[in-house]
mmCIF file of C-alpha atoms and ligand atoms in Angstrom:
data_model
loop_
_atom_site.group_PDB
_atom_site.id
_atom_site.type_symbol
_atom_site.label_atom_id
_atom_site.label_comp_id
_atom_site.label_asym_id
_atom_site.label_seq_id
_atom_site.Cartn_x
_atom_site.Cartn_y
_atom_site.Cartn_z
ATOM 1 C CA UNK Y 10 -7.016 -17.409 -23.268
ATOM 2 C CA UNK Y 11 -8.623 -16.470 -19.951
ATOM 3 C CA UNK Y 12 -8.448 -12.733 -19.274
ATOM 4 C CA UNK Y 13 -6.522 -13.089 -16.035
ATOM 5 C CA UNK Y 14 -4.016 -15.608 -17.361
ATOM 6 C CA UNK Y 15 -1.072 -13.286 -16.799
ATOM 7 C CA UNK Y 16 -1.828 -12.819 -13.086
ATOM 8 C CA UNK Y 17 0.510 -14.816 -10.824
ATOM 9 C CA UNK Y 18 -1.213 -17.017 -8.257
ATOM 10 C CA UNK Y 19 -1.399 -15.578 -4.748
ATOM 11 C CA UNK Y 20 -1.254 -18.277 -2.079
ATOM 12 C CA UNK Y 21 -3.834 -18.238 0.718
ATOM 13 C CA UNK Y 22 -2.479 -16.758 3.915
ATOM 14 C CA UNK Y 23 -4.027 -16.214 7.316
ATOM 15 C CA UNK Y 24 -2.806 -14.069 10.171
ATOM 16 C CA UNK Y 25 -2.058 -15.898 13.402
ATOM 17 C CA UNK Y 26 -4.972 -16.516 15.750
ATOM 18 C CA UNK Y 27 -3.240 -14.565 18.525
ATOM 19 C CA UNK Y 28 -2.927 -11.419 16.429
ATOM 20 C CA UNK Y 29 -6.500 -11.717 15.199
ATOM 21 C CA UNK Y 30 -7.803 -12.082 18.760
ATOM 22 C CA UNK Y 31 -5.809 -9.051 19.860
ATOM 23 C CA UNK Y 32 -6.956 -7.044 16.861
ATOM 24 C CA UNK Y 33 -10.616 -7.920 17.392
ATOM 25 C CA UNK Y 34 -10.607 -7.193 21.126
ATOM 26 C CA UNK Y 35 -8.996 -3.785 20.667
ATOM 27 C CA UNK Y 36 -10.856 -2.685 17.551
ATOM 28 C CA UNK Y 37 -7.586 -2.468 15.688
ATOM 29 C CA UNK Y 38 -8.115 -2.029 11.933
ATOM 30 C CA UNK Y 39 -7.209 -5.198 10.102
ATOM 31 C CA UNK Y 40 -5.850 -3.292 7.109
ATOM 32 C CA UNK Y 41 -4.207 0.142 7.251
ATOM 33 C CA UNK Y 42 -3.246 1.914 4.018
ATOM 34 C CA UNK Y 43 -0.984 4.969 4.042
ATOM 35 C CA UNK Y 44 -0.322 7.753 1.537
ATOM 36 C CA UNK Y 45 3.138 8.831 2.665
ATOM 37 C CA UNK Y 46 3.252 12.484 1.698
ATOM 38 C CA UNK Y 47 5.498 15.416 2.562
ATOM 39 C CA UNK Y 48 9.063 14.191 2.001
ATOM 40 C CA UNK Y 49 9.849 17.115 -0.296
ATOM 41 C CA UNK Y 50 8.491 19.750 2.094
ATOM 42 C CA UNK Y 51 10.377 18.130 4.985
ATOM 43 C CA UNK Y 52 13.620 18.455 3.019
ATOM 44 C CA UNK Y 53 12.884 22.012 1.837
ATOM 45 C CA UNK Y 54 12.247 23.162 5.407
ATOM 46 C CA UNK Y 55 15.761 21.986 6.237
ATOM 47 C CA UNK Y 56 17.385 23.407 3.075
ATOM 48 C CA UNK Y 57 18.194 19.840 2.019
ATOM 49 C CA UNK Y 58 17.833 18.211 -1.414
ATOM 50 C CA UNK Y 59 14.553 16.340 -1.994
ATOM 51 C CA UNK Y 60 16.377 13.016 -1.901
ATOM 52 C CA UNK Y 61 17.202 13.663 1.763
ATOM 53 C CA UNK Y 62 13.457 13.852 2.405
ATOM 54 C CA UNK Y 63 12.898 10.537 0.645
ATOM 55 C CA UNK Y 64 15.729 8.939 2.634
ATOM 56 C CA UNK Y 65 14.172 10.194 5.862
ATOM 57 C CA UNK Y 66 10.853 8.881 4.545
ATOM 58 C CA UNK Y 67 12.384 5.428 4.180
ATOM 59 C CA UNK Y 68 13.409 5.582 7.881
ATOM 60 C CA UNK Y 69 9.805 6.389 8.746
ATOM 61 C CA UNK Y 70 8.747 3.308 6.755
ATOM 62 C CA UNK Y 71 10.857 1.162 9.102
ATOM 63 C CA UNK Y 72 9.145 2.703 12.123
ATOM 64 C CA UNK Y 73 5.620 2.314 10.802
ATOM 65 C CA UNK Y 74 6.214 -1.371 10.054
ATOM 66 C CA UNK Y 75 7.270 -1.881 13.689
ATOM 67 C CA UNK Y 76 4.222 0.053 14.906
ATOM 68 C CA UNK Y 77 1.888 -2.001 12.739
ATOM 69 C CA UNK Y 78 3.353 -5.259 14.028
ATOM 70 C CA UNK Y 79 3.111 -4.128 17.653
ATOM 71 C CA UNK Y 80 -0.480 -2.953 17.212
ATOM 72 C CA UNK Y 81 -1.670 -6.221 15.716
ATOM 73 C CA UNK Y 82 -2.494 -4.741 12.328
ATOM 74 C CA UNK Y 83 -2.586 -7.647 9.862
ATOM 75 C CA UNK Y 84 -2.195 -5.737 6.580
ATOM 76 C CA UNK Y 85 -0.237 -2.548 5.893
ATOM 77 C CA UNK Y 86 -0.265 -1.037 2.406
ATOM 78 C CA UNK Y 87 2.145 1.802 1.613
ATOM 79 C CA UNK Y 88 1.914 4.080 -1.442
ATOM 80 C CA UNK Y 89 5.609 4.412 -2.250
ATOM 81 C CA UNK Y 90 5.526 5.394 -5.934
ATOM 82 C CA UNK Y 91 2.527 6.284 -8.072
ATOM 83 C CA UNK Y 92 2.248 5.693 -11.800
ATOM 84 C CA UNK Y 93 2.218 9.492 -12.102
ATOM 85 C CA UNK Y 94 5.528 9.829 -10.194
ATOM 86 C CA UNK Y 95 7.429 8.838 -13.384
ATOM 87 C CA UNK Y 96 6.647 12.393 -14.552
ATOM 88 C CA UNK Y 97 8.865 13.921 -11.843
ATOM 89 C CA UNK Y 98 12.249 15.321 -12.922
ATOM 90 C CA UNK Y 99 14.591 12.547 -14.094
ATOM 91 C CA UNK Y 100 17.045 13.036 -11.229
ATOM 92 C CA UNK Y 101 14.290 12.570 -8.625
ATOM 93 C CA UNK Y 102 13.032 9.424 -10.382
ATOM 94 C CA UNK Y 103 16.600 8.084 -10.337
ATOM 95 C CA UNK Y 104 16.876 8.914 -6.622
ATOM 96 C CA UNK Y 105 13.557 7.210 -5.813
ATOM 97 C CA UNK Y 106 14.289 4.063 -7.805
ATOM 98 C CA UNK Y 107 17.813 3.982 -6.330
ATOM 99 C CA UNK Y 108 16.321 4.181 -2.849
ATOM 100 C CA UNK Y 109 13.954 1.340 -3.719
ATOM 101 C CA UNK Y 110 16.866 -0.744 -5.009
ATOM 102 C CA UNK Y 111 18.793 -0.075 -1.781
ATOM 103 C CA UNK Y 112 15.736 -0.869 0.332
ATOM 104 C CA UNK Y 113 15.182 -4.201 -1.406
ATOM 105 C CA UNK Y 114 18.847 -5.202 -1.102
ATOM 106 C CA UNK Y 115 19.276 -4.187 2.547
ATOM 107 C CA UNK Y 116 15.922 -4.445 4.311
ATOM 108 C CA UNK Y 117 14.260 -7.593 3.017
ATOM 109 C CA UNK Y 118 16.283 -10.031 5.173
ATOM 110 C CA UNK Y 119 15.370 -8.052 8.292
ATOM 111 C CA UNK Y 120 11.698 -7.916 7.293
ATOM 112 C CA UNK Y 121 11.800 -11.680 6.722
ATOM 113 C CA UNK Y 122 13.269 -12.252 10.187
ATOM 114 C CA UNK Y 123 10.430 -10.155 11.640
ATOM 115 C CA UNK Y 124 7.851 -12.418 9.989
ATOM 116 C CA UNK Y 125 6.759 -9.882 7.377
ATOM 117 C CA UNK Y 126 5.189 -11.160 4.166
ATOM 118 C CA UNK Y 127 5.957 -8.778 1.287
ATOM 119 C CA UNK Y 128 3.785 -8.194 -1.737
ATOM 120 C CA UNK Y 129 4.091 -5.521 -4.415
ATOM 121 C CA UNK Y 130 1.287 -4.029 -6.480
ATOM 122 C CA UNK Y 131 1.685 -1.779 -9.501
ATOM 123 C CA UNK Y 132 3.332 -1.808 -12.921
ATOM 124 C CA UNK Y 133 6.495 -3.593 -11.907
ATOM 125 C CA UNK Y 134 7.574 -4.070 -15.523
ATOM 126 C CA UNK Y 135 8.305 -0.325 -15.714
ATOM 127 C CA UNK Y 136 11.255 -0.765 -13.329
ATOM 128 C CA UNK Y 137 14.746 -1.900 -14.326
ATOM 129 C CA UNK Y 138 15.208 -5.663 -14.650
ATOM 130 C CA UNK Y 139 17.345 -5.989 -11.501
ATOM 131 C CA UNK Y 140 14.640 -4.294 -9.419
ATOM 132 C CA UNK Y 141 11.961 -6.549 -10.925
ATOM 133 C CA UNK Y 142 14.098 -9.569 -9.996
ATOM 134 C CA UNK Y 143 14.535 -8.274 -6.427
ATOM 135 C CA UNK Y 144 10.768 -7.723 -6.089
ATOM 136 C CA UNK Y 145 10.124 -11.286 -7.175
ATOM 137 C CA UNK Y 146 12.709 -12.801 -4.845
ATOM 138 C CA UNK Y 147 11.513 -10.687 -1.879
ATOM 139 C CA UNK Y 148 7.994 -12.057 -2.409
ATOM 140 C CA UNK Y 149 9.264 -15.619 -2.801
ATOM 141 C CA UNK Y 150 11.435 -15.388 0.339
ATOM 142 C CA UNK Y 151 8.693 -14.015 2.572
ATOM 143 C CA UNK Y 152 5.618 -15.780 1.159
ATOM 144 C CA UNK Y 153 5.266 -18.087 4.176
ATOM 145 C CA UNK Y 154 5.319 -15.265 6.775
ATOM 146 C CA UNK Y 155 2.138 -14.175 8.508
ATOM 147 C CA UNK Y 156 2.976 -11.668 11.260
ATOM 148 C CA UNK Y 157 2.327 -8.692 8.993
ATOM 149 C CA UNK Y 158 1.322 -8.572 5.348
ATOM 150 C CA UNK Y 159 3.212 -5.589 3.949
ATOM 151 C CA UNK Y 160 2.012 -4.416 0.550
ATOM 152 C CA UNK Y 161 4.088 -1.779 -1.233
ATOM 153 C CA UNK Y 162 2.448 0.047 -4.126
ATOM 154 C CA UNK Y 163 5.059 0.814 -6.802
ATOM 155 C CA UNK Y 164 4.194 2.551 -10.054
ATOM 156 C CA UNK Y 165 0.629 2.037 -8.925
ATOM 157 C CA UNK Y 166 -2.426 3.900 -10.167
ATOM 158 C CA UNK Y 167 -5.970 2.843 -9.306
ATOM 159 C CA UNK Y 168 -7.568 3.938 -12.573
ATOM 160 C CA UNK Y 169 -5.041 1.900 -14.544
ATOM 161 C CA UNK Y 170 -5.649 -1.050 -12.220
ATOM 162 C CA UNK Y 171 -9.415 -0.817 -12.816
ATOM 163 C CA UNK Y 172 -9.029 -0.537 -16.587
ATOM 164 C CA UNK Y 173 -6.747 -3.613 -16.575
ATOM 165 C CA UNK Y 174 -9.379 -5.508 -14.547
ATOM 166 C CA UNK Y 175 -12.080 -4.499 -17.049
ATOM 167 C CA UNK Y 176 -9.919 -5.904 -19.842
ATOM 168 C CA UNK Y 177 -9.455 -9.151 -17.894
ATOM 169 C CA UNK Y 178 -13.217 -9.369 -17.296
ATOM 170 C CA UNK Y 179 -13.882 -8.902 -21.014
ATOM 171 C CA UNK Y 180 -11.301 -11.613 -21.715
ATOM 172 C CA UNK Y 181 -13.094 -14.014 -19.353
ATOM 173 C CA UNK Y 182 -16.414 -13.390 -21.104
ATOM 174 C CA UNK Y 183 -14.917 -13.632 -24.599
ATOM 175 C CA UNK Y 184 -13.199 -16.913 -23.756
ATOM 176 C CA UNK Y 185 -16.451 -18.319 -22.371
ATOM 177 C CA UNK Y 186 -14.964 -18.804 -18.867
ATOM 178 C CA UNK Y 187 -17.684 -16.529 -17.438
ATOM 179 C CA UNK Y 188 -21.014 -15.222 -18.631
ATOM 180 C CA UNK Y 189 -21.598 -11.458 -18.514
ATOM 181 C CA UNK Y 190 -24.005 -11.939 -15.571
ATOM 182 C CA UNK Y 191 -21.285 -13.698 -13.605
ATOM 183 C CA UNK Y 192 -19.080 -10.583 -13.581
ATOM 184 C CA UNK Y 193 -20.179 -9.295 -10.162
ATOM 185 C CA UNK Y 194 -18.323 -7.290 -7.514
ATOM 186 C CA UNK Y 195 -16.613 -10.377 -6.089
ATOM 187 C CA UNK Y 196 -15.380 -11.553 -9.494
ATOM 188 C CA UNK Y 197 -14.287 -8.037 -10.438
ATOM 189 C CA UNK Y 198 -12.414 -7.696 -7.130
ATOM 190 C CA UNK Y 199 -10.588 -10.932 -7.906
ATOM 191 C CA UNK Y 200 -9.291 -9.368 -11.134
ATOM 192 C CA UNK Y 201 -7.707 -6.417 -9.331
ATOM 193 C CA UNK Y 202 -4.116 -6.454 -8.136
ATOM 194 C CA UNK Y 203 -5.364 -6.540 -4.563
ATOM 195 C CA UNK Y 204 -7.164 -9.863 -5.057
ATOM 196 C CA UNK Y 205 -7.167 -11.894 -1.860
ATOM 197 C CA UNK Y 206 -6.568 -8.822 0.316
ATOM 198 C CA UNK Y 207 -9.176 -7.336 2.667
ATOM 199 C CA UNK Y 208 -10.233 -3.779 1.793
ATOM 200 C CA UNK Y 209 -8.493 -1.116 3.896
ATOM 201 C CA UNK Y 210 -10.350 -0.279 7.112
ATOM 202 C CA UNK Y 211 -8.294 2.849 7.694
ATOM 203 C CA UNK Y 212 -6.459 5.112 5.261
ATOM 204 C CA UNK Y 213 -3.967 7.638 6.619
ATOM 205 C CA UNK Y 214 -2.606 10.525 4.559
ATOM 206 C CA UNK Y 215 0.111 12.750 5.945
ATOM 207 C CA UNK Y 216 1.200 16.302 5.138
ATOM 208 C CA UNK Y 217 -2.205 17.963 5.434
ATOM 209 C CA UNK Y 218 -3.372 17.034 1.928
ATOM 210 C CA UNK Y 219 -6.926 15.679 1.687
ATOM 211 C CA UNK Y 220 -6.846 13.651 -1.529
ATOM 212 C CA UNK Y 221 -6.830 10.008 -2.598
ATOM 213 C CA UNK Y 222 -4.426 10.669 -5.501
ATOM 214 C CA UNK Y 223 -5.415 7.604 -7.557
ATOM 215 C CA UNK Y 224 -4.805 5.178 -4.665
ATOM 216 C CA UNK Y 225 -7.055 2.126 -4.116
ATOM 217 C CA UNK Y 226 -10.177 3.800 -5.545
ATOM 218 C CA UNK Y 227 -12.227 0.580 -5.705
ATOM 219 C CA UNK Y 228 -10.965 -0.793 -2.413
ATOM 220 C CA UNK Y 229 -11.630 2.351 -0.331
ATOM 221 C CA UNK Y 230 -15.425 2.361 -0.860
ATOM 222 C CA UNK Y 231 -16.045 2.085 2.915
ATOM 223 C CA UNK Y 232 -12.634 2.965 4.307
ATOM 224 C CA UNK Y 233 -12.293 5.470 7.155
ATOM 225 C CA UNK Y 234 -9.929 8.342 6.279
ATOM 226 C CA UNK Y 235 -7.615 10.053 8.763
ATOM 227 C CA UNK Y 236 -5.651 13.077 7.551
ATOM 228 C CA UNK Y 237 -2.694 14.265 9.604
ATOM 229 C CA UNK Y 238 -0.687 17.466 9.238
ATOM 230 C CA UNK Y 239 2.632 15.765 10.006
ATOM 231 C CA UNK Y 240 5.129 15.454 7.136
ATOM 232 C CA UNK Y 241 5.872 11.789 6.373
ATOM 233 C CA UNK Y 242 9.506 11.713 7.644
ATOM 234 C CA UNK Y 243 8.216 12.910 11.042
ATOM 235 C CA UNK Y 244 5.542 10.196 11.203
ATOM 236 C CA UNK Y 245 6.236 7.820 14.084
ATOM 237 C CA UNK Y 246 4.579 5.528 16.626
ATOM 238 C CA UNK Y 247 2.657 8.408 18.242
ATOM 239 C CA UNK Y 248 1.077 9.451 14.941
ATOM 240 C CA UNK Y 249 0.232 5.826 14.126
ATOM 241 C CA UNK Y 250 -1.400 5.341 17.550
ATOM 242 C CA UNK Y 251 -3.323 8.618 17.145
ATOM 243 C CA UNK Y 252 -4.734 7.440 13.813
ATOM 244 C CA UNK Y 253 -5.741 4.101 15.332
ATOM 245 C CA UNK Y 254 -7.379 5.920 18.261
ATOM 246 C CA UNK Y 255 -9.322 8.118 15.835
ATOM 247 C CA UNK Y 256 -10.420 4.986 13.966
ATOM 248 C CA UNK Y 257 -11.864 3.432 17.137
ATOM 249 C CA UNK Y 258 -14.159 6.478 17.513
ATOM 250 C CA UNK Y 259 -15.695 6.055 14.064
ATOM 251 C CA UNK Y 260 -19.015 4.272 13.674
ATOM 252 C CA UNK Y 261 -18.848 2.132 10.558
ATOM 253 C CA UNK Y 262 -22.219 1.375 9.010
ATOM 254 C CA UNK Y 263 -21.284 0.316 5.473
ATOM 255 C CA UNK Y 264 -24.351 2.112 4.174
ATOM 256 C CA UNK Y 265 -26.786 0.537 6.667
ATOM 257 C CA UNK Y 266 -29.104 2.548 8.971
ATOM 258 C CA UNK Y 267 -27.738 3.523 12.395
ATOM 259 C CA UNK Y 268 -28.890 1.079 15.089
HETATM 260 C C1 FPP A 24 5.576 11.885 -1.363
HETATM 261 O O1 FPP A 24 6.280 13.002 -0.908
HETATM 262 C C2 FPP A 24 6.423 10.712 -1.272
HETATM 263 C C3 FPP A 24 6.857 9.996 -2.350
HETATM 264 C C4 FPP A 24 6.489 10.311 -3.735
HETATM 265 C C5 FPP A 24 7.765 8.848 -2.213
HETATM 266 C C6 FPP A 24 7.549 7.988 -1.026
HETATM 267 C C7 FPP A 24 8.814 7.292 -0.718
HETATM 268 C C8 FPP A 24 9.256 6.990 0.501
HETATM 269 C C9 FPP A 24 8.485 7.209 1.723
HETATM 270 C C10 FPP A 24 10.605 6.406 0.716
HETATM 271 C C11 FPP A 24 10.869 5.159 0.003
HETATM 272 C C12 FPP A 24 10.046 4.033 0.465
HETATM 273 C C13 FPP A 24 10.366 2.765 0.249
HETATM 274 C C14 FPP A 24 9.399 1.692 0.626
HETATM 275 C C15 FPP A 24 11.652 2.389 -0.312
HETATM 276 P P1 FPP A 24 6.536 14.215 -1.897
HETATM 277 O O2 FPP A 24 7.890 14.033 -2.498
HETATM 278 O O3 FPP A 24 5.420 14.331 -2.868
HETATM 279 O O4 FPP A 24 6.537 15.396 -0.881
HETATM 280 P P2 FPP A 24 6.042 16.891 -1.140
HETATM 281 O O5 FPP A 24 4.561 16.808 -1.442
HETATM 282 O O6 FPP A 24 6.325 17.563 0.167
HETATM 283 O O7 FPP A 24 6.856 17.447 -2.269
#
């Protein structure tokens, strides 16, 4: 059996010409990835339970999707739940998965009407069956949309993703589908969960932390990082614009000599 046999097919999608033209002319990053951090501290500062911070964080998710659409960003990837987050206290895990369930049931129709194409990366089989079914139907409903590709990382961990890709690569070689020499960066990238996606141009992390926390380790090889002190629930259009403005100042050389 080929090593990537269990991977579902991802249909080809292109962003509309108008958005691409706008993005190119304004040096807007094609793909923005965000580590949404600081919900707990936001809640603590207000003497609220942590779940209130996560609920406020979900409101900020709505706003950032609107900002991304308005800015002409083609891909937005949000780190909503890491594979390590299962180790949080049981009541917080229940709150977070409950919030996800609510989000999927109540927001997907609106996202669809806005032309958002949804895709989920991560170990979806660790979630309850009803959530897995909702993830699948949200992807199926929105697969034809192209205004914004919204990728939500759920129970995602980059090291686990890379190890799974290594196993798939070994499977391809063992089955004779590929020779060892044919396993190059492009083939390896196609075995990751992010296959078919451009690498992030810009990664934003909120809450003043300066870490990647096991997020998109392979994909961020040449990504520009912007760290902001704002706590995620307070992140809005101004913070998004500020990050995009900072991005436009960066000179990206991808390892080449300065001209
Ligand atoms: C990090 O803050 C945030 C999370 C672990 C969860 C992110 C979830 C949301 C933004 C809301 C749900 C989103 C969707 C798409 C349904 P933290 O709890 O680690 O904050 P702290 O570092 O201040 O404790």
